[in-house]
Short mmCIF file of C-alpha atoms in Angstrom, two decimals:
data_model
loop_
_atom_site.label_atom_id
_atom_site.label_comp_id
_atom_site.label_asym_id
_atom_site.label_seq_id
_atom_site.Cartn_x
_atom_site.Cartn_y
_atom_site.Cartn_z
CA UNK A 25 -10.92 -108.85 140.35
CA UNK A 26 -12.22 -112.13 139.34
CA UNK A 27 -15.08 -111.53 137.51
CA UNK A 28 -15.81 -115.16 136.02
CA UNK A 29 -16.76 -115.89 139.84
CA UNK A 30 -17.93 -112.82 141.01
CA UNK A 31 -21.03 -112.93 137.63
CA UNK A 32 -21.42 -116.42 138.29
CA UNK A 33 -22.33 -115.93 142.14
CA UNK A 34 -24.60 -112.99 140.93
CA UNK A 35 -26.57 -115.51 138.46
CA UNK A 36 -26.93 -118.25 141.27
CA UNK A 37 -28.07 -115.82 143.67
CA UNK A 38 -30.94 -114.35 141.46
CA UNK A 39 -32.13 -117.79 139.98
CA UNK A 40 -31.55 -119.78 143.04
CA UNK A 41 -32.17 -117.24 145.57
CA UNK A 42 -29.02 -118.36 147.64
CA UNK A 43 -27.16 -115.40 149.40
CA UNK A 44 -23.46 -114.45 147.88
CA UNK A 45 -22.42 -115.15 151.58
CA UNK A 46 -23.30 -118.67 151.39
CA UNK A 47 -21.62 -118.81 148.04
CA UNK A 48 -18.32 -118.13 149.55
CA UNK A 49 -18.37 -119.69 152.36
CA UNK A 50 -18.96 -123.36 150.27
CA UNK A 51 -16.56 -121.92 148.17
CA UNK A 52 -13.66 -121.96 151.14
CA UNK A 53 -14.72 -125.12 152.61
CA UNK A 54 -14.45 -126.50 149.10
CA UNK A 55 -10.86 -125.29 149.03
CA UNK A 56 -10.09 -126.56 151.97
CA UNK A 57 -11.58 -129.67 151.35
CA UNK A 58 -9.24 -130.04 147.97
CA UNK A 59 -6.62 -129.03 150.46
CA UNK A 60 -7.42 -132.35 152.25
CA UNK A 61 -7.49 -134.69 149.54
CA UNK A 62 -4.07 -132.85 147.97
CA UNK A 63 -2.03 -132.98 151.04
CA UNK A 64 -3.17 -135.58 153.33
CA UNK A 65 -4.51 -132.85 156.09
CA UNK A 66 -5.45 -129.52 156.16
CA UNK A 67 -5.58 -128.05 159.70
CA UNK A 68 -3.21 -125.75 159.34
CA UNK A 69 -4.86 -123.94 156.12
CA UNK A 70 -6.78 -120.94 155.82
CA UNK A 71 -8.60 -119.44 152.50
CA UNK A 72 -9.11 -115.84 152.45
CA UNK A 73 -11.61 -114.19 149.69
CA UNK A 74 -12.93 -110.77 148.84
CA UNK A 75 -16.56 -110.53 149.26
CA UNK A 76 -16.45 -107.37 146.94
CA UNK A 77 -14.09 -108.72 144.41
CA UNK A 78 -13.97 -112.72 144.59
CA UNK A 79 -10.43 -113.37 144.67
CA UNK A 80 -9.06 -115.99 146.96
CA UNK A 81 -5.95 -116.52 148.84
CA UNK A 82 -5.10 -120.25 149.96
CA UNK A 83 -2.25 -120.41 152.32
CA UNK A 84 -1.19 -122.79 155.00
CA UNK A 85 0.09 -121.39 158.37
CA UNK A 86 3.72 -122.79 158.98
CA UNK A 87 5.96 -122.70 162.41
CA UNK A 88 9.45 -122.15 161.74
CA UNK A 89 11.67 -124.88 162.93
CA UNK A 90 15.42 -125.69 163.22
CA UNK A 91 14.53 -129.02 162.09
CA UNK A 92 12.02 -129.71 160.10
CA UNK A 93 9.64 -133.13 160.55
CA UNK A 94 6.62 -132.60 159.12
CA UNK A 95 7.01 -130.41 156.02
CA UNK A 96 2.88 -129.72 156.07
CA UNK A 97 3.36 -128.18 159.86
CA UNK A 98 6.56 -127.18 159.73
CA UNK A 99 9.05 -125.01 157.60
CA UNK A 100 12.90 -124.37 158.70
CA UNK A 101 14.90 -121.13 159.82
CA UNK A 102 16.74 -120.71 156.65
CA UNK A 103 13.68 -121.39 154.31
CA UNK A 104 11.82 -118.90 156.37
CA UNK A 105 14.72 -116.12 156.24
CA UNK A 106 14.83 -116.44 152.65
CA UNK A 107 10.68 -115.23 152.47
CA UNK A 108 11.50 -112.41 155.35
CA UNK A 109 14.98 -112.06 157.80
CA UNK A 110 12.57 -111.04 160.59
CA UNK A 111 11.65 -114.63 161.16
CA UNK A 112 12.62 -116.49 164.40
CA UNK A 113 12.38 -119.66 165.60
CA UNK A 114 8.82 -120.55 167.06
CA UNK A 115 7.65 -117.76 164.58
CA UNK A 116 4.15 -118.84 162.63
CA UNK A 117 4.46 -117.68 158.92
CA UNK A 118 2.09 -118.22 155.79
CA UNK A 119 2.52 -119.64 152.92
CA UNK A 120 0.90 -119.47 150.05
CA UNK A 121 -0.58 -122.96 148.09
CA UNK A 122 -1.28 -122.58 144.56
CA UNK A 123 -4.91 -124.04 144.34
CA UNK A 124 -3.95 -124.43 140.42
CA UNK A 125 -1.47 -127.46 141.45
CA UNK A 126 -4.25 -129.42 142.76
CA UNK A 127 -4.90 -132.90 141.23
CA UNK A 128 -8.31 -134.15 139.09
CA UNK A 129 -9.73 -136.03 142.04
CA UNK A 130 -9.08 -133.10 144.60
CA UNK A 131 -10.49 -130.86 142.25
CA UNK A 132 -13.60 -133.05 141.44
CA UNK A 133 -14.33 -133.08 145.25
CA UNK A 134 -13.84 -129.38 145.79
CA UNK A 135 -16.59 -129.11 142.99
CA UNK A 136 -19.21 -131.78 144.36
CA UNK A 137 -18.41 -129.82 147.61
CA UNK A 138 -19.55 -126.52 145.84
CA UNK A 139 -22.53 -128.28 144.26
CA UNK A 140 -24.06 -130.19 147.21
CA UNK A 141 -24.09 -126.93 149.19
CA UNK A 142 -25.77 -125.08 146.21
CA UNK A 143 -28.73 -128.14 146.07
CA UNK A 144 -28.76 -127.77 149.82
CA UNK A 145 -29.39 -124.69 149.88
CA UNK A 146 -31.93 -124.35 147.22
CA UNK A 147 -34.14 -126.39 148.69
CA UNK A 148 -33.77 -124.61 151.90
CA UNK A 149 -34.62 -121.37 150.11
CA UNK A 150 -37.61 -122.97 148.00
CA UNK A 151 -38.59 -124.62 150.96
CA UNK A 152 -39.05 -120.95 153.23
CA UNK A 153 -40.55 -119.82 150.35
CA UNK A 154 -43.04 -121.86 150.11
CA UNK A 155 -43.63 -122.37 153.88
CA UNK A 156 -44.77 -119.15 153.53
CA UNK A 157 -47.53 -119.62 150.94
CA UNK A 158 -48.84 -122.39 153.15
CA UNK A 159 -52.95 -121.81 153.29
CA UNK A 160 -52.71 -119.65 150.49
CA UNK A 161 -54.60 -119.63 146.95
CA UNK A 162 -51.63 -120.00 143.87
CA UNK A 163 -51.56 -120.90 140.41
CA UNK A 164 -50.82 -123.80 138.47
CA UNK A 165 -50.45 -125.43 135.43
CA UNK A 166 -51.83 -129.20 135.43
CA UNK A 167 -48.88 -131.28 134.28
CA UNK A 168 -50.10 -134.89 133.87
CA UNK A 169 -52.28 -137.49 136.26
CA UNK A 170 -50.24 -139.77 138.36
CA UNK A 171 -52.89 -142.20 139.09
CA UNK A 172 -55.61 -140.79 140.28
CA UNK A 173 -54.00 -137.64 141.67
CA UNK A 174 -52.92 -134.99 139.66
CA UNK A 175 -49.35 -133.55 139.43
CA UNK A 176 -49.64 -129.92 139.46
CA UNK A 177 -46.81 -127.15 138.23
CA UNK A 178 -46.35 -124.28 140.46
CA UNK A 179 -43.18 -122.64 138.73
CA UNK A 180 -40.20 -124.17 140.14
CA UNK A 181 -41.73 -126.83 142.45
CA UNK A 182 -44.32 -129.20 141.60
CA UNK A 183 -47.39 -130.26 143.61
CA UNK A 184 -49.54 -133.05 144.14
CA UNK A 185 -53.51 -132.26 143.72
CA UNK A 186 -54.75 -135.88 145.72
CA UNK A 187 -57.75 -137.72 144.08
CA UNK A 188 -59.73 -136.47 147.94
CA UNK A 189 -58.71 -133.15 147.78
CA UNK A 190 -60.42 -132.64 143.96
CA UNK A 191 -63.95 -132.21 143.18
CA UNK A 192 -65.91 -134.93 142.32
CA UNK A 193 -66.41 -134.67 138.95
CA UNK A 194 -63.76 -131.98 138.00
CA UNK A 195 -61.66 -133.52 134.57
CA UNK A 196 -58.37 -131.56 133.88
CA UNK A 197 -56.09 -131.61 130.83
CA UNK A 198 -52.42 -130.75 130.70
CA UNK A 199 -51.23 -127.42 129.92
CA UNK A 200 -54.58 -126.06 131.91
CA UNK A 201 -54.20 -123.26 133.98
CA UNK A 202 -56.18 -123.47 137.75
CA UNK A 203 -55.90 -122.02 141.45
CA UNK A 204 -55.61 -124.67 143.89
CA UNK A 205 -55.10 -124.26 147.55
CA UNK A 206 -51.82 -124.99 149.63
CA UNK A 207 -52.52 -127.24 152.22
CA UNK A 208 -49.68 -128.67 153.67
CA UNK A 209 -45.94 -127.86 152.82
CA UNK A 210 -43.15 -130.63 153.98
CA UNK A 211 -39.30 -130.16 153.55
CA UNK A 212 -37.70 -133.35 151.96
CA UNK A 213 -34.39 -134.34 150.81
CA UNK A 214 -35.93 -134.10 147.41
CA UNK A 215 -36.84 -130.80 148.45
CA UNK A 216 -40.48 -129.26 149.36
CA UNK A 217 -43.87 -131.63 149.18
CA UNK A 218 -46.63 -129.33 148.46
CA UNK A 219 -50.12 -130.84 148.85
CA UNK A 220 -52.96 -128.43 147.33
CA UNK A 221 -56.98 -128.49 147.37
CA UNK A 222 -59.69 -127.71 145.30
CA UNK A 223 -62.16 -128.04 148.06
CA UNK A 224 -61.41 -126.81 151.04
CA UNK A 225 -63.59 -123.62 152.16
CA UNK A 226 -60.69 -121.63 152.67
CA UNK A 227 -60.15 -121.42 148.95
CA UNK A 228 -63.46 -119.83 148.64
CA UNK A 229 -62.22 -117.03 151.03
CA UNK A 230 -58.91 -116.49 149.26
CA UNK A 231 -60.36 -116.15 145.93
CA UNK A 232 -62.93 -113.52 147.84
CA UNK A 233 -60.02 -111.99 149.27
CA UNK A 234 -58.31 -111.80 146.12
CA UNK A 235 -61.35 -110.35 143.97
CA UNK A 236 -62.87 -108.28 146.37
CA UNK A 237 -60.87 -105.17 147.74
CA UNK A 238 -63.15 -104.51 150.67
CA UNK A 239 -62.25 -108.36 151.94
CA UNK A 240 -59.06 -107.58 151.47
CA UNK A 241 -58.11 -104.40 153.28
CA UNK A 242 -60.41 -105.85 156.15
CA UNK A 243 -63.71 -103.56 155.22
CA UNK A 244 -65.54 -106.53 155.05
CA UNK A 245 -64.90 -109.56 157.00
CA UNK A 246 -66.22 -113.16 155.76
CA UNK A 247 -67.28 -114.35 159.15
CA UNK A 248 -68.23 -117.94 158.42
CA UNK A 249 -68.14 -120.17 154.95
CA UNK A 250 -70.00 -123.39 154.42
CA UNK A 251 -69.08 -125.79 151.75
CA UNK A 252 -70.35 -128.62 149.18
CA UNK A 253 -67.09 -128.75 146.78
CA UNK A 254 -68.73 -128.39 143.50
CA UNK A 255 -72.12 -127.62 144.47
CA UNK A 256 -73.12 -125.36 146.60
CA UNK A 257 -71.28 -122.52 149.27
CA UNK A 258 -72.78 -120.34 151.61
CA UNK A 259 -70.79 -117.49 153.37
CA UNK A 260 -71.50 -114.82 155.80
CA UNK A 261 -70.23 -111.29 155.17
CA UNK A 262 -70.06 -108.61 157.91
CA UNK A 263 -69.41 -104.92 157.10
CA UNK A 264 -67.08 -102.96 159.82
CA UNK A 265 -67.72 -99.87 157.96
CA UNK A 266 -72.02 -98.81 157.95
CA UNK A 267 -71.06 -96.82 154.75
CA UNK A 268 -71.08 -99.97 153.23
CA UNK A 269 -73.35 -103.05 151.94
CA UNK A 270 -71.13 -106.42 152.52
CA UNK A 271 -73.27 -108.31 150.35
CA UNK A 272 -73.14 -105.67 147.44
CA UNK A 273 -69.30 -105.70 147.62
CA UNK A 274 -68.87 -109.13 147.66
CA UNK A 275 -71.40 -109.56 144.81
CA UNK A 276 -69.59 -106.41 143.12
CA UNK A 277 -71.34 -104.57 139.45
CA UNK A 278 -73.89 -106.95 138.27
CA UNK A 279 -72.51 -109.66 139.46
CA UNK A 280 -68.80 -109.15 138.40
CA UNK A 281 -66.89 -110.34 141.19
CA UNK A 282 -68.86 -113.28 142.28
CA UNK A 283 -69.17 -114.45 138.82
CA UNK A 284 -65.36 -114.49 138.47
CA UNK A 285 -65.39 -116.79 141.57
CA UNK A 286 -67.73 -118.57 139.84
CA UNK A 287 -66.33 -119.31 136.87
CA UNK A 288 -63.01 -120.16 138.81
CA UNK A 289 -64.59 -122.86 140.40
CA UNK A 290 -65.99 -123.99 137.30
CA UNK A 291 -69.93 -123.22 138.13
CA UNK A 292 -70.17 -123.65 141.87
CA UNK A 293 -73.22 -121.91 143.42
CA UNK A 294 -72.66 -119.29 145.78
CA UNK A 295 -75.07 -117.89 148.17
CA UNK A 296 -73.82 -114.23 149.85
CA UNK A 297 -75.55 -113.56 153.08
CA UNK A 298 -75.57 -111.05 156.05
CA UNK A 299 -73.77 -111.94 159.17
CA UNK A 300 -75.80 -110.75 162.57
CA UNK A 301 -74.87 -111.37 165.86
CA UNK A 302 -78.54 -112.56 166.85
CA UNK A 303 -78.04 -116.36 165.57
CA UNK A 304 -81.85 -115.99 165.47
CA UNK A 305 -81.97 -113.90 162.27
CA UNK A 306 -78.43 -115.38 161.22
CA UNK A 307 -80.20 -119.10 160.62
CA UNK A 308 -82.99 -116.83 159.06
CA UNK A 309 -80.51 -115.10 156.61
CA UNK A 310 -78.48 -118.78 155.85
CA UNK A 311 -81.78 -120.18 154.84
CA UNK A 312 -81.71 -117.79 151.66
CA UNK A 313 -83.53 -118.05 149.67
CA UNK A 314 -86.18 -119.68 151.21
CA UNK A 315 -89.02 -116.89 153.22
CA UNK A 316 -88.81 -117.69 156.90
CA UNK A 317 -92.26 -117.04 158.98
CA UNK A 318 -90.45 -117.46 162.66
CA UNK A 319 -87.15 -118.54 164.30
CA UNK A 320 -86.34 -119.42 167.65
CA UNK A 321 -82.89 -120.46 168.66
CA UNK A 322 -81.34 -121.59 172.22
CA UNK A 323 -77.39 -120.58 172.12
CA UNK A 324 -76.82 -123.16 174.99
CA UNK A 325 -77.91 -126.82 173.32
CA UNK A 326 -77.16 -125.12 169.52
CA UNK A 327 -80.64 -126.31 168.18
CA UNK A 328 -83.33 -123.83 166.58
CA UNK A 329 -86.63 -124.55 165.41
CA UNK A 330 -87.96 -122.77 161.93
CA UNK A 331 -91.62 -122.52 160.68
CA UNK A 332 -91.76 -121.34 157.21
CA UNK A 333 -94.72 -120.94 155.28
CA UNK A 334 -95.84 -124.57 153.40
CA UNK A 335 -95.13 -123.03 149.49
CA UNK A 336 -91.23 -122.83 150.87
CA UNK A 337 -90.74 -126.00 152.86
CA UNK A 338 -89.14 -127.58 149.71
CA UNK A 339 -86.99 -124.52 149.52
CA UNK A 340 -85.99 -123.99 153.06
CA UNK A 341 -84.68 -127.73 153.28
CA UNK A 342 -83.04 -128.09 149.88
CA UNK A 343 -82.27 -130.34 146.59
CA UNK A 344 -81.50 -133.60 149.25
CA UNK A 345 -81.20 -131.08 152.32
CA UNK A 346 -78.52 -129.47 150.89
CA UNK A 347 -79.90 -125.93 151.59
CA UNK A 348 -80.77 -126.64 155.30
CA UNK A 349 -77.35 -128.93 155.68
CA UNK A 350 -74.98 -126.13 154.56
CA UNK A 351 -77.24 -123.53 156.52
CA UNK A 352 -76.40 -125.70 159.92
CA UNK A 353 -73.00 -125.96 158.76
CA UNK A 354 -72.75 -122.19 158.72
CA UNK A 355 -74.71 -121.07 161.89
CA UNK A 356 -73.26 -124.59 163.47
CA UNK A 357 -76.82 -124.76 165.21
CA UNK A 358 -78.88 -128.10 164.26
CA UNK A 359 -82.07 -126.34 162.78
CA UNK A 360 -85.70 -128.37 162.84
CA UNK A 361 -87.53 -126.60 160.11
CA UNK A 362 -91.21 -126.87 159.71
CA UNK A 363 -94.09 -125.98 157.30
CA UNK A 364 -96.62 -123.85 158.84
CA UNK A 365 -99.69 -126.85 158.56
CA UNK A 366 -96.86 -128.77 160.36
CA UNK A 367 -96.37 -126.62 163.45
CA UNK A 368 -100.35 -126.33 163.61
CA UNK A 369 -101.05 -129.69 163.91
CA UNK A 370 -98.26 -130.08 165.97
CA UNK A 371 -98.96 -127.35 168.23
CA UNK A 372 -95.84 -125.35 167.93
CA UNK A 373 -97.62 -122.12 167.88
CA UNK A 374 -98.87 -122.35 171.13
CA UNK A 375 -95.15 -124.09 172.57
CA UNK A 376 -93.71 -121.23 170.74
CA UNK A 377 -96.20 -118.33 172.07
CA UNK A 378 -97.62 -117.30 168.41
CA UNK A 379 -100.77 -116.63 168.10
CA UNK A 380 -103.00 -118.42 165.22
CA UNK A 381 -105.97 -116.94 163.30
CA UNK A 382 -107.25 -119.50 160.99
CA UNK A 383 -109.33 -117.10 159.01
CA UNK A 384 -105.93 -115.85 157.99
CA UNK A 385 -103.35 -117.42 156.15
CA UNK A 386 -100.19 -116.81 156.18
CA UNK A 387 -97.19 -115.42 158.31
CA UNK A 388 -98.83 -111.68 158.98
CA UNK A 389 -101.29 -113.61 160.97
CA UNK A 390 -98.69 -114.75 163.47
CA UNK A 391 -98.17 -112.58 166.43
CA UNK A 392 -94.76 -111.44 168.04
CA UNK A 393 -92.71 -114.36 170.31
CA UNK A 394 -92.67 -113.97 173.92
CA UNK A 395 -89.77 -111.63 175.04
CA UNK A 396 -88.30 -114.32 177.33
CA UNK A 397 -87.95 -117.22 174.46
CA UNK A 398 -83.80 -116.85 173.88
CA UNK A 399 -82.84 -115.37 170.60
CA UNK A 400 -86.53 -114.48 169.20
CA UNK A 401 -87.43 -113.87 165.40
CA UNK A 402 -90.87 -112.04 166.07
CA UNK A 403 -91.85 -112.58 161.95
CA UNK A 404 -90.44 -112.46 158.49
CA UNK A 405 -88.55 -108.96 157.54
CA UNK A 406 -90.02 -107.67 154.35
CA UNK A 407 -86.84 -105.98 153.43
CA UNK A 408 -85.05 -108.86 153.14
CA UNK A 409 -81.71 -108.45 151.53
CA UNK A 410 -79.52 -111.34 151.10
CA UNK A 411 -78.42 -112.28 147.36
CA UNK A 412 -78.84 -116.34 146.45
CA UNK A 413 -76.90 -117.02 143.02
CA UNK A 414 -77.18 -119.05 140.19
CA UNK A 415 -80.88 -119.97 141.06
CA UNK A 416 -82.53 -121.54 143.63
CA UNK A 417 -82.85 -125.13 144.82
CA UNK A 418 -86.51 -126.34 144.29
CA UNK A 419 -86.63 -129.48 143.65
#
């Protein structure tokens, strides 16, 4: 048994993840290849090794000859009789080549043989591996800025964190530890190119899916995310389970989960709402946390129009429209909202079919929408339940 070989396969194979198999078979052509270089050719010679033990046979094949002309091809009667009487002319035999005998320069090749194969395929293997993290959240260790990109540490590849793909404002030192999001994974001769992201939406839902069990196993499903890198996110949650609250499981004990997200991406808000199938209430809920007196939204041209009462205009629409912006984003309807003076003295209570009291104010005064205006909100739900972090975004 040769057991030099046989551990060192077994150490290349853990650390390199490169099957024993492959091992061996760079090993033979490697023998083969000294073969070459030693004798001139090497058609005629065969390498035989034990997967279970590692030891190697190298042996040319041989026709037996009355006369011999090529020694490398050939080998005579009377040689042949001397290794076994049976032998007969035209007879093929073996013989073995002693690999020891080989000169420095045919050994040197036989080892850059090995070698290249090994580098070949580790970056195959690292390459797979990685391929299959592709859109997925991992963890890295900032190693140093190249510019204005940063070069990021993911174990036993490094990645390249563009200056587009990081949030404005975001500073990292070396040796700091941060989840970044793989967008793109190329195979080089170098070996893999991994390009990451701090702020694509997706890495909102992989950190959710990460954090939160009920995302994970599918309990709750994060039907749509919206997303200022930095800022502000909005996502809608849908339970497939009544048993339980999407928004409370997201959120998790006072605020436990979210604020881990939170923290991970260094302060960003997060808003948490309820997904419904009526895009009606859905634009209501994706205002949060602004109160919304009436909705009405036509599927076909995407566009709703929103009357909220005139203490929550400022609300509804946002720190620079950020809160209304991200709320289109997520419902992907363009939403006109309005105060309620605004849609009086523009007469969208009558267009709409509400019916004003002036000696009331307020949304209780409004009566229900006609049943034939598409995707109706009659009035604002008391029981509102959707949870708006971090504060809100009065200006």
């Amino acid at each position: 048994m040769n057991k030099e070989l046989l551990e060192a396969l077994n150490i290349l194979e853990k650390e390199n993840n490169i099957s024993k198999d492959t091992l061996l078979e760079a090993i033979e052509n490697s023998l083969i290849t000294a073969c070459k270089n030693h004798f001139g050719k090497a058609d005629n010679v065969k390498v035989s090794i034990n997967r279970e033990t590692c030891d190697f046979n190298v042996y040319a094949e041989k026709e037996v000859v009355e006369t011999v002309e090529d020694p490398l091809l050939q080998i005579s009667l009377a040689e042949a009789k001397m290794t076994d009487p049976k032998y007969d002319i035209g007879d093929v035999i073996q013989t073995p080549i002693d690999s020891k005998k080989f000169g420095r320069i045919a050994t040197q090749n036989a080892k850059n043989v090995i070698l290249q194969k090994i580098r070949e395929e580790g970056r195959k293997s690292l390459f797979n591996d990685w391929y299959c993290q592709e859109r997925e959240v991992v963890p890295g260790i900032v190693q140093r800025y190249l510019g204005r990109n940063v070069s990021i540490n993911l174990g036993k590849v490094d990645a390249i964190l563009n200056e587009t793909e990081m949030v404005k404002g975001e500073v990292f030192k070396p040796t700091e530890r941060i989840k970044v999001f793989v967008l793109e994974v190329k195979d080089t001769p170098k070996g893999p190119r991994i390009s990451v992201s701090r702020t694509h939406p997706d890495l909102v839902k992989r950190l959710f899916e990460s954090e939160v069990a009920e995302v994970k196993d599918g309990t709750v499903e994060i039907k749509a995310i919206a997303r200022e890198a930095g800022s502000r996110t909005k996502i809608a949650v849908k339970s497939n389970d009544s048993n339980v609250d999407p928004v409370g499981a997201c959120v998790g004990l006072n605020g436990a989960r979210v604020n881990f997200i939170v923290s991970e991406l260094r302060g960003e808000k997060i808003d948490i709402i309820n997904w419904d199938d009526n895009p009606a209430y859905l634009i209501e809920n994706a205002l949060s946390p602004a109160k919304v007196i009436c909705v009405v939204a036509d599927e076909e041209s995407k566009e709703a129009q929103v009357i909220v009462p005139d203490y929550q205009l400022s609300l509804a629409i946002g720190k620079e429209g950020q809160n209304a912006r991200l709320a289109a984003r997520l419902t992907g309807f363009k939403i006109d909202i309005k105060s309620e003076t605004q849609a009086r003295e523009l007469g969208l209570f009558e267009e709409l079919g509400l019916e004003y009291q002036e000696e009331n104010s307020g949304y209780e005064s409004y009566g229900n929408v006609q049943d034939e205006v598409h995707g109706f909100k009659p009035e604002f739900k008391n029981d509102y339940q959707e949870s708006s972090l971090e504060g809100d975004d009065q200006e």
